[in-house]
């Protein structure tokens, strides 16, 4: 069964600090890995996407890494802002029968305090 | 260029009732996927529609059914509602079998 596990479940940091979120997966066959940001009550918005051959991808203050050998990914947020408070979801995609099916993690809830 | 839209935004139903949720995909997209997101959980894949047919289905009972129309919009129907069906229902659209999905704002369903 394809699974995506994220840690920590929740995180509280002070504005301006850095943080790193973790994602471990068992998805086969692997197609890509995305990190999404989801504000409360809204749909997820894609931050980064990485394929098997990519091991790092940046989007402004967000930097994602991928280790396809250990099946681990991380999302590093630099100089956090209050607007970074949200749920961050790791999604691993798989292709089956010509269709693309994503498996979602439960997300890490990040709260940034002033 | 309108993104993915969903209606209604909120809905309250009682156990045993039936509900229909609607989704209009992003302009140019022809594939619609539906997800259920319980509070504090990640989205769970329900099913995906392409060319008016269900192409893939997640681990959801037959009470969950859908439809895609010729204009690519889609409906999610849930029969015999249970308390556990209370969740945020997300619709995502994409083009064919491409992997970039755009999510709508969701419909929050509360079953009493």
Short mmCIF file of C-alpha atoms in Angstrom, two decimals:
data_model
loop_
_atom_site.label_atom_id
_atom_site.label_comp_id
_atom_site.label_asym_id
_atom_site.label_seq_id
_atom_site.Cartn_x
_atom_site.Cartn_y
_atom_site.Cartn_z
CA UNK A 1 0.00 0.00 0.00
CA UNK A 2 1.33 3.41 -0.96
CA UNK A 3 1.94 5.60 2.08
CA UNK A 4 3.33 9.04 2.86
CA UNK A 5 4.34 9.87 6.42
CA UNK A 6 5.11 13.41 7.58
CA UNK A 7 6.75 14.77 10.68
CA UNK A 8 6.36 16.60 12.88
CA UNK A 9 2.57 16.62 13.06
CA UNK A 10 2.66 20.24 14.23
CA UNK A 11 5.29 22.90 14.75
CA UNK A 12 5.35 26.31 16.39
CA UNK A 13 8.16 28.74 15.61
CA UNK A 14 8.89 32.43 16.03
CA UNK A 15 8.74 34.80 13.10
CA UNK A 16 12.09 35.06 11.34
CA UNK A 17 13.27 31.57 12.35
CA UNK A 18 13.96 28.70 9.97
CA UNK A 19 12.32 25.28 10.08
CA UNK A 20 12.47 21.93 8.32
CA UNK A 21 9.59 19.56 7.66
CA UNK A 22 10.10 15.87 6.88
CA UNK A 23 8.40 13.42 4.53
CA UNK A 24 9.00 9.66 4.19
CA UNK A 25 7.22 7.65 1.54
CA UNK A 26 6.63 4.16 0.24
CA UNK A 27 5.08 4.76 -3.16
CA UNK A 28 5.64 2.64 -6.22
CA UNK A 29 6.15 3.29 -8.99
CA UNK A 30 7.46 6.75 -8.11
CA UNK A 31 6.64 9.56 -10.51
CA UNK A 32 7.23 12.80 -8.61
CA UNK A 33 7.03 14.48 -5.21
CA UNK A 34 5.28 17.74 -4.47
CA UNK A 35 5.02 19.97 -1.45
CA UNK A 36 1.76 21.86 -1.07
CA UNK A 37 0.78 24.71 1.23
CA UNK A 38 -2.80 24.62 2.44
CA UNK A 39 -4.34 27.53 4.29
CA UNK A 40 -7.17 26.63 6.66
CA UNK A 41 -10.36 25.80 4.79
CA UNK A 42 -8.76 26.33 1.37
CA UNK A 43 -7.49 24.08 -1.37
CA UNK A 44 -3.77 23.14 -1.48
CA UNK A 45 -1.40 25.25 -3.56
CA UNK A 46 1.73 23.69 -5.06
CA UNK A 47 5.10 24.97 -3.78
CA UNK A 48 7.62 22.64 -5.42
CA UNK A 49 7.73 19.54 -7.57
CA UNK A 50 10.63 17.13 -8.01
CA UNK A 51 11.16 14.12 -10.23
CA UNK A 52 13.35 11.12 -9.50
CA UNK A 53 16.50 12.77 -10.89
CA UNK A 54 16.16 16.04 -8.95
CA UNK A 55 17.45 16.33 -5.42
CA UNK A 56 16.68 19.96 -4.65
CA UNK A 57 14.20 22.59 -5.77
CA UNK A 58 13.67 26.12 -4.48
CA UNK A 59 10.73 28.49 -4.60
CA UNK A 60 11.62 31.73 -2.85
CA UNK A 61 12.07 30.99 0.84
CA UNK A 62 11.00 27.37 0.36
CA UNK A 63 13.61 24.72 -0.50
CA UNK A 64 12.69 21.08 -0.99
CA UNK A 65 15.12 18.17 -1.08
CA UNK A 66 14.61 14.63 -2.30
CA UNK A 67 16.62 11.49 -1.57
CA UNK A 68 15.12 8.87 -3.85
CA UNK A 69 17.36 6.13 -2.43
CA UNK A 70 16.10 6.53 1.14
CA UNK A 71 12.67 7.74 -0.04
CA UNK A 72 12.83 10.86 2.05
CA UNK A 73 12.10 14.51 1.35
CA UNK A 74 12.34 17.68 3.38
CA UNK A 75 10.93 21.18 3.05
CA UNK A 76 13.05 23.96 4.52
CA UNK A 77 11.47 27.34 5.19
CA UNK A 78 13.87 30.24 5.64
CA UNK A 79 13.16 33.42 7.60
CA UNK A 80 9.59 32.45 8.39
CA UNK A 81 6.76 34.96 8.12
CA UNK A 82 3.36 35.06 9.79
CA UNK A 83 1.79 34.20 6.44
CA UNK A 84 3.67 30.90 6.44
CA UNK A 85 1.22 29.63 9.08
CA UNK A 86 -0.55 26.80 7.25
CA UNK A 87 -0.56 23.06 6.72
CA UNK A 88 2.26 21.72 4.52
CA UNK A 89 1.42 18.54 2.68
CA UNK A 90 3.82 16.15 1.00
CA UNK A 91 2.34 14.39 -2.03
CA UNK A 92 3.98 11.53 -3.92
CA UNK A 93 2.66 10.73 -7.37
CA UNK A 94 2.51 7.37 -9.07
CA UNK A 95 1.57 6.40 -12.58
CA UNK A 96 -0.69 3.39 -12.97
CA UNK A 97 -2.37 2.32 -16.19
CA UNK A 98 -1.67 5.66 -17.80
CA UNK A 99 -3.26 7.58 -14.96
CA UNK A 100 -1.50 9.77 -12.43
CA UNK A 101 -2.57 9.09 -8.85
CA UNK A 102 -1.19 11.17 -5.96
CA UNK A 103 -0.84 9.89 -2.39
CA UNK A 104 -1.11 12.62 0.22
CA UNK A 105 0.54 12.82 3.61
CA UNK A 106 -1.45 14.10 6.59
CA UNK A 107 0.45 17.34 6.59
CA UNK A 108 2.47 19.31 9.12
CA UNK A 109 0.63 22.17 10.76
CA UNK A 110 2.97 25.15 11.08
CA UNK A 111 2.21 28.11 13.31
CA UNK A 112 4.44 31.16 13.12
CA UNK A 113 4.20 33.47 16.12
CA UNK A 114 5.25 37.13 16.09
CA UNK B 1 -8.79 32.94 -16.60
CA UNK B 2 -10.96 31.33 -13.93
CA UNK B 3 -9.35 28.71 -11.78
CA UNK B 4 -11.11 25.68 -10.36
CA UNK B 5 -14.46 26.60 -8.82
CA UNK B 6 -16.64 24.55 -6.51
CA UNK B 7 -20.16 24.93 -5.21
CA UNK B 8 -21.58 25.23 -2.70
CA UNK B 9 -18.91 26.50 -0.30
CA UNK B 10 -20.67 25.06 2.74
CA UNK B 11 -23.42 22.53 3.22
CA UNK B 12 -25.25 21.02 6.19
CA UNK B 13 -27.11 17.71 5.82
CA UNK B 14 -28.56 15.09 8.15
CA UNK B 15 -27.74 11.39 8.27
CA UNK B 16 -29.33 9.36 5.49
CA UNK B 17 -29.71 12.28 3.12
CA UNK B 18 -28.07 12.61 -0.27
CA UNK B 19 -25.78 15.43 -1.43
CA UNK B 20 -24.43 16.67 -4.76
CA UNK B 21 -21.28 18.76 -4.99
CA UNK B 22 -20.19 20.54 -8.15
CA UNK B 23 -16.87 21.43 -9.71
CA UNK B 24 -15.85 23.46 -12.76
CA UNK B 25 -12.28 22.79 -13.88
CA UNK B 26 -9.68 25.36 -14.82
CA UNK B 27 -10.08 26.60 -18.37
CA UNK B 28 -8.50 24.14 -20.80
CA UNK B 29 -8.46 21.22 -18.36
CA UNK B 30 -10.32 18.02 -19.12
CA UNK B 31 -9.61 15.81 -16.09
CA UNK B 32 -11.25 16.18 -12.71
CA UNK B 33 -10.27 14.42 -9.49
CA UNK B 34 -12.20 14.44 -6.22
CA UNK B 35 -10.72 14.21 -2.73
CA UNK B 36 -12.12 13.95 0.79
CA UNK B 37 -10.21 15.72 3.54
CA UNK B 38 -11.26 15.06 7.11
CA UNK B 39 -10.29 17.59 9.75
CA UNK B 40 -6.59 17.36 10.53
CA UNK B 41 -5.95 14.80 7.79
CA UNK B 42 -4.50 14.88 4.31
CA UNK B 43 -6.79 14.60 1.28
CA UNK B 44 -7.90 11.08 0.33
CA UNK B 45 -8.40 10.27 -3.34
CA UNK B 46 -12.03 9.40 -4.19
CA UNK B 47 -12.01 9.11 -7.99
CA UNK B 48 -10.92 10.72 -11.22
CA UNK B 49 -12.96 11.50 -14.34
CA UNK B 50 -11.69 11.86 -17.87
CA UNK B 51 -13.73 11.95 -21.06
CA UNK B 52 -16.91 11.57 -19.01
CA UNK B 53 -15.78 8.25 -17.55
CA UNK B 54 -14.44 7.22 -14.16
CA UNK B 55 -10.80 6.40 -14.83
CA UNK B 56 -9.47 5.62 -11.37
CA UNK B 57 -11.11 5.08 -8.00
CA UNK B 58 -9.80 5.18 -4.46
CA UNK B 59 -10.97 3.12 -1.51
CA UNK B 60 -14.45 4.63 -1.14
CA UNK B 61 -17.81 2.79 -1.03
CA UNK B 62 -20.35 2.84 -3.82
CA UNK B 63 -22.29 5.51 -1.92
CA UNK B 64 -19.81 7.87 -3.54
CA UNK B 65 -20.50 8.33 -7.22
CA UNK B 66 -19.71 10.95 -9.79
CA UNK B 67 -20.32 12.28 -13.20
CA UNK B 68 -18.47 14.37 -15.75
CA UNK B 69 -20.29 16.45 -18.31
CA UNK B 70 -19.30 17.25 -21.92
CA UNK B 71 -18.04 20.67 -20.77
CA UNK B 72 -15.68 18.81 -18.36
CA UNK B 73 -17.46 20.01 -15.22
CA UNK B 74 -18.13 17.32 -12.66
CA UNK B 75 -20.43 16.34 -9.84
CA UNK B 76 -19.77 14.25 -6.75
CA UNK B 77 -22.80 12.50 -5.28
CA UNK B 78 -22.90 10.92 -1.85
CA UNK B 79 -25.91 8.82 -0.84
CA UNK B 80 -27.06 7.69 2.61
CA UNK B 81 -24.85 10.21 4.37
CA UNK B 82 -23.03 9.16 7.52
CA UNK B 83 -21.62 11.36 10.26
CA UNK B 84 -18.16 10.30 9.10
CA UNK B 85 -18.77 11.87 5.70
CA UNK B 86 -18.31 15.29 7.28
CA UNK B 87 -15.23 16.72 5.60
CA UNK B 88 -13.81 19.22 3.14
CA UNK B 89 -14.36 17.91 -0.38
CA UNK B 90 -11.74 19.10 -2.82
CA UNK B 91 -11.87 19.06 -6.58
CA UNK B 92 -8.68 19.24 -8.66
CA UNK B 93 -8.38 19.63 -12.40
CA UNK B 94 -5.61 18.80 -14.82
CA UNK B 95 -4.99 18.38 -18.53
CA UNK B 96 -5.15 14.75 -19.68
CA UNK B 97 -2.74 12.57 -17.79
CA UNK B 98 -0.42 15.43 -16.86
CA UNK B 99 0.61 15.57 -13.27
CA UNK B 100 -0.04 19.19 -12.43
CA UNK B 101 -3.32 19.46 -10.58
CA UNK B 102 -4.97 22.69 -9.58
CA UNK B 103 -7.24 22.57 -6.56
CA UNK B 104 -10.48 24.38 -5.95
CA UNK B 105 -11.35 26.01 -2.62
CA UNK B 106 -13.40 23.00 -1.53
CA UNK B 107 -16.90 22.38 -0.23
CA UNK B 108 -17.21 21.88 3.51
CA UNK B 109 -19.90 19.30 4.28
CA UNK B 110 -21.28 18.84 7.77
CA UNK B 111 -23.49 15.82 8.45
CA UNK B 112 -25.60 16.04 11.61
#
